[in-house]
Amino acid sequence: ANDTTIVAKDTITVIGVGDIMMGTNYPENKLPEDEGAFLMRNVESYLQDADITFGNLEGTLLDSGGTAKKCKDPKVCYAFRTPVSYVKNLVNAGFDVMSLANNHAGDFGETGRASSMMTLDSAGIYHAGQIVKKFVTFEKDSIRYGMVAFAPNSGCVNLNDLEGARQLVVHLDSICDIVIVSFHG
């Protein structure tokens, strides 16, 4: 007879990091050498050691184009456009999931938002926090995770809609073993 006993882990390690901005090519080239491969090297072993590693992608993954955001005071306005190839740095560092709910996710309009989501999808990194993808669920090592991300910025899941936030978390709690909630405020 086949005895297939599944042993559940008794400890899960989740590492969450804040803003990640790997360089920008707008309005001028401020990109690090070697496509930023060294940026997370000193912490990669820690990030890779967790069961789940998530961060906040501050800016867009977009090579060129898009419509840069307009600001009241251009001297203190930043629009981050990181080339899509830099996603390999997130993969190499061990990121499983990214929040796209922040004040720079829309730096290059819908073109930037779509490129960021498509780039993360193609790299196998889950993401949440945009109105078009409020939350994400995924399974790893037989554990079902859910993540929702909030920010008070346009195009993002509204941090200030407390009842809406509660409903999203309750929904994820009903279908997942572990729920991760992120906010950028």
PDB file of N, CA and C in Angstrom, residues 76-122:
ATOM      1  N   VAL A  76      10.796  68.991  -7.210  1.00  0.00           N
ATOM      2  CA  VAL A  76      10.719  67.914  -6.220  1.00  0.00           C
ATOM      3  C   VAL A  76       9.849  66.761  -6.732  1.00  0.00           C
ATOM      4  N   CYS A  77       9.820  66.622  -8.030  1.00  0.00           N
ATOM      5  CA  CYS A  77       9.011  65.572  -8.655  1.00  0.00           C
ATOM      6  C   CYS A  77       9.931  64.498  -9.215  1.00  0.00           C
ATOM      7  N   TYR A  78       9.635  63.274  -8.902  1.00  0.00           N
ATOM      8  CA  TYR A  78      10.434  62.166  -9.412  1.00  0.00           C
ATOM      9  C   TYR A  78       9.529  61.202 -10.155  1.00  0.00           C
ATOM     10  N   ALA A  79       9.978  60.780 -11.307  1.00  0.00           N
ATOM     11  CA  ALA A  79       9.269  59.778 -12.098  1.00  0.00           C
ATOM     12  C   ALA A  79      10.284  58.674 -12.402  1.00  0.00           C
ATOM     13  N   PHE A  80      10.007  57.488 -11.881  1.00  0.00           N
ATOM     14  CA  PHE A  80      10.963  56.385 -11.978  1.00  0.00           C
ATOM     15  C   PHE A  80      10.572  55.418 -13.093  1.00  0.00           C
ATOM     16  N   ARG A  81      11.488  55.219 -14.020  1.00  0.00           N
ATOM     17  CA  ARG A  81      11.295  54.284 -15.125  1.00  0.00           C
ATOM     18  C   ARG A  81      12.544  53.399 -15.197  1.00  0.00           C
ATOM     19  N   THR A  82      12.398  52.187 -14.694  1.00  0.00           N
ATOM     20  CA  THR A  82      13.494  51.218 -14.646  1.00  0.00           C
ATOM     21  C   THR A  82      13.333  50.231 -15.800  1.00  0.00           C
ATOM     22  N   PRO A  83      14.402  49.970 -16.551  1.00  0.00           N
ATOM     23  CA  PRO A  83      14.291  49.024 -17.669  1.00  0.00           C
ATOM     24  C   PRO A  83      13.760  47.657 -17.223  1.00  0.00           C
ATOM     25  N   VAL A  84      12.990  47.027 -18.092  1.00  0.00           N
ATOM     26  CA  VAL A  84      12.366  45.740 -17.755  1.00  0.00           C
ATOM     27  C   VAL A  84      13.406  44.663 -17.450  1.00  0.00           C
ATOM     28  N   SER A  85      14.587  44.743 -18.037  1.00  0.00           N
ATOM     29  CA  SER A  85      15.610  43.717 -17.788  1.00  0.00           C
ATOM     30  C   SER A  85      16.030  43.679 -16.323  1.00  0.00           C
ATOM     31  N   TYR A  86      15.814  44.762 -15.583  1.00  0.00           N
ATOM     32  CA  TYR A  86      16.195  44.806 -14.176  1.00  0.00           C
ATOM     33  C   TYR A  86      15.351  43.874 -13.310  1.00  0.00           C
ATOM     34  N   VAL A  87      14.269  43.335 -13.856  1.00  0.00           N
ATOM     35  CA  VAL A  87      13.450  42.394 -13.091  1.00  0.00           C
ATOM     36  C   VAL A  87      14.285  41.189 -12.665  1.00  0.00           C
ATOM     37  N   LYS A  88      15.338  40.886 -13.413  1.00  0.00           N
ATOM     38  CA  LYS A  88      16.185  39.739 -13.047  1.00  0.00           C
ATOM     39  C   LYS A  88      16.823  39.941 -11.671  1.00  0.00           C
ATOM     40  N   ASN A  89      17.018  41.193 -11.262  1.00  0.00           N
ATOM     41  CA  ASN A  89      17.570  41.452  -9.928  1.00  0.00           C
ATOM     42  C   ASN A  89      16.589  41.021  -8.841  1.00  0.00           C
ATOM     43  N   LEU A  90      15.300  41.223  -9.102  1.00  0.00           N
ATOM     44  CA  LEU A  90      14.269  40.798  -8.146  1.00  0.00           C
ATOM     45  C   LEU A  90      14.194  39.280  -8.087  1.00  0.00           C
ATOM     46  N   VAL A  91      14.288  38.652  -9.249  1.00  0.00           N
ATOM     47  CA  VAL A  91      14.271  37.180  -9.320  1.00  0.00           C
ATOM     48  C   VAL A  91      15.485  36.618  -8.575  1.00  0.00           C
ATOM     49  N   ASN A  92      16.662  37.144  -8.870  1.00  0.00           N
ATOM     50  CA  ASN A  92      17.889  36.650  -8.241  1.00  0.00           C
ATOM     51  C   ASN A  92      17.885  36.853  -6.735  1.00  0.00           C
ATOM     52  N   ALA A  93      17.238  37.902  -6.266  1.00  0.00           N
ATOM     53  CA  ALA A  93      17.169  38.166  -4.828  1.00  0.00           C
ATOM     54  C   ALA A  93      16.142  37.278  -4.134  1.00  0.00           C
ATOM     55  N   GLY A  94      15.294  36.595  -4.906  1.00  0.00           N
ATOM     56  CA  GLY A  94      14.348  35.657  -4.306  1.00  0.00           C
ATOM     57  C   GLY A  94      12.967  36.213  -4.025  1.00  0.00           C
ATOM     58  N   PHE A  95      12.601  37.321  -4.657  1.00  0.00           N
ATOM     59  CA  PHE A  95      11.263  37.877  -4.415  1.00  0.00           C
ATOM     60  C   PHE A  95      10.187  36.987  -5.023  1.00  0.00           C
ATOM     61  N   ASP A  96       9.147  36.743  -4.237  1.00  0.00           N
ATOM     62  CA  ASP A  96       7.994  35.967  -4.681  1.00  0.00           C
ATOM     63  C   ASP A  96       6.849  36.859  -5.119  1.00  0.00           C
ATOM     64  N   VAL A  97       6.689  37.994  -4.434  1.00  0.00           N
ATOM     65  CA  VAL A  97       5.514  38.836  -4.645  1.00  0.00           C
ATOM     66  C   VAL A  97       5.883  40.306  -4.403  1.00  0.00           C
ATOM     67  N   MET A  98       5.281  41.179  -5.201  1.00  0.00           N
ATOM     68  CA  MET A  98       5.543  42.616  -5.120  1.00  0.00           C
ATOM     69  C   MET A  98       4.252  43.385  -4.925  1.00  0.00           C
ATOM     70  N   SER A  99       4.336  44.427  -4.123  1.00  0.00           N
ATOM     71  CA  SER A  99       3.252  45.403  -4.055  1.00  0.00           C
ATOM     72  C   SER A  99       3.468  46.426  -5.159  1.00  0.00           C
ATOM     73  N   LEU A 100       2.394  46.717  -5.867  1.00  0.00           N
ATOM     74  CA  LEU A 100       2.406  47.800  -6.858  1.00  0.00           C
ATOM     75  C   LEU A 100       1.481  48.925  -6.403  1.00  0.00           C
ATOM     76  N   ALA A 101       1.259  49.007  -5.103  1.00  0.00           N
ATOM     77  CA  ALA A 101       0.420  50.064  -4.533  1.00  0.00           C
ATOM     78  C   ALA A 101       1.338  51.103  -3.894  1.00  0.00           C
ATOM     79  N   ASN A 102       1.626  52.159  -4.648  1.00  0.00           N
ATOM     80  CA  ASN A 102       2.478  53.224  -4.121  1.00  0.00           C
ATOM     81  C   ASN A 102       2.387  54.454  -5.008  1.00  0.00           C
ATOM     82  N   ASN A 103       3.039  55.522  -4.585  1.00  0.00           N
ATOM     83  CA  ASN A 103       2.962  56.800  -5.284  1.00  0.00           C
ATOM     84  C   ASN A 103       3.783  56.851  -6.572  1.00  0.00           C
ATOM     85  N   HIS A 104       4.543  55.812  -6.895  1.00  0.00           N
ATOM     86  CA  HIS A 104       5.319  55.811  -8.135  1.00  0.00           C
ATOM     87  C   HIS A 104       4.860  54.750  -9.137  1.00  0.00           C
ATOM     88  N   ALA A 105       3.881  53.938  -8.776  1.00  0.00           N
ATOM     89  CA  ALA A 105       3.407  52.882  -9.682  1.00  0.00           C
ATOM     90  C   ALA A 105       2.833  53.456 -10.967  1.00  0.00           C
ATOM     91  N   GLY A 106       2.309  54.673 -10.896  1.00  0.00           N
ATOM     92  CA  GLY A 106       1.710  55.302 -12.063  1.00  0.00           C
ATOM     93  C   GLY A 106       2.583  56.378 -12.689  1.00  0.00           C
ATOM     94  N   ASP A 107       3.885  56.344 -12.403  1.00  0.00           N
ATOM     95  CA  ASP A 107       4.780  57.391 -12.914  1.00  0.00           C
ATOM     96  C   ASP A 107       4.733  57.545 -14.434  1.00  0.00           C
ATOM     97  N   PHE A 108       4.437  56.473 -15.155  1.00  0.00           N
ATOM     98  CA  PHE A 108       4.365  56.557 -16.613  1.00  0.00           C
ATOM     99  C   PHE A 108       3.015  56.080 -17.133  1.00  0.00           C
ATOM    100  N   GLY A 109       1.981  56.446 -16.374  1.00  0.00           N
ATOM    101  CA  GLY A 109       0.611  56.190 -16.788  1.00  0.00           C
ATOM    102  C   GLY A 109       0.291  54.719 -16.957  1.00  0.00           C
ATOM    103  N   GLU A 110      -0.752  54.472 -17.741  1.00  0.00           N
ATOM    104  CA  GLU A 110      -1.205  53.092 -17.949  1.00  0.00           C
ATOM    105  C   GLU A 110      -0.153  52.253 -18.665  1.00  0.00           C
ATOM    106  N   THR A 111       0.650  52.879 -19.516  1.00  0.00           N
ATOM    107  CA  THR A 111       1.714  52.149 -20.209  1.00  0.00           C
ATOM    108  C   THR A 111       2.697  51.582 -19.193  1.00  0.00           C
ATOM    109  N   GLY A 112       3.098  52.400 -18.223  1.00  0.00           N
ATOM    110  CA  GLY A 112       4.019  51.951 -17.183  1.00  0.00           C
ATOM    111  C   GLY A 112       3.416  50.890 -16.287  1.00  0.00           C
ATOM    112  N   ARG A 113       2.158  51.102 -15.887  1.00  0.00           N
ATOM    113  CA  ARG A 113       1.480  50.114 -15.035  1.00  0.00           C
ATOM    114  C   ARG A 113       1.414  48.754 -15.738  1.00  0.00           C
ATOM    115  N   ALA A 114       0.977  48.761 -16.996  1.00  0.00           N
ATOM    116  CA  ALA A 114       0.827  47.511 -17.756  1.00  0.00           C
ATOM    117  C   ALA A 114       2.176  46.829 -17.944  1.00  0.00           C
ATOM    118  N   SER A 115       3.212  47.602 -18.249  1.00  0.00           N
ATOM    119  CA  SER A 115       4.537  47.029 -18.448  1.00  0.00           C
ATOM    120  C   SER A 115       5.069  46.411 -17.157  1.00  0.00           C
ATOM    121  N   SER A 116       4.871  47.086 -16.037  1.00  0.00           N
ATOM    122  CA  SER A 116       5.317  46.540 -14.750  1.00  0.00           C
ATOM    123  C   SER A 116       4.649  45.204 -14.463  1.00  0.00           C
ATOM    124  N   MET A 117       3.323  45.158 -14.643  1.00  0.00           N
ATOM    125  CA  MET A 117       2.584  43.933 -14.355  1.00  0.00           C
ATOM    126  C   MET A 117       2.993  42.808 -15.302  1.00  0.00           C
ATOM    127  N   MET A 118       3.114  43.119 -16.585  1.00  0.00           N
ATOM    128  CA  MET A 118       3.496  42.114 -17.571  1.00  0.00           C
ATOM    129  C   MET A 118       4.921  41.606 -17.310  1.00  0.00           C
ATOM    130  N   THR A 119       5.819  42.501 -16.939  1.00  0.00           N
ATOM    131  CA  THR A 119       7.208  42.122 -16.666  1.00  0.00           C
ATOM    132  C   THR A 119       7.286  41.210 -15.450  1.00  0.00           C
ATOM    133  N   LEU A 120       6.579  41.564 -14.384  1.00  0.00           N
ATOM    134  CA  LEU A 120       6.574  40.713 -13.192  1.00  0.00           C
ATOM    135  C   LEU A 120       5.947  39.357 -13.508  1.00  0.00           C
ATOM    136  N   ASP A 121       4.833  39.369 -14.252  1.00  0.00           N
ATOM    137  CA  ASP A 121       4.193  38.106 -14.647  1.00  0.00           C
ATOM    138  C   ASP A 121       5.175  37.211 -15.404  1.00  0.00           C
ATOM    139  N   SER A 122       5.886  37.794 -16.365  1.00  0.00           N
ATOM    140  CA  SER A 122       6.788  36.990 -17.195  1.00  0.00           C
ATOM    141  C   SER A 122       7.972  36.464 -16.390  1.00  0.00           C
TER     142      SER A 122
END
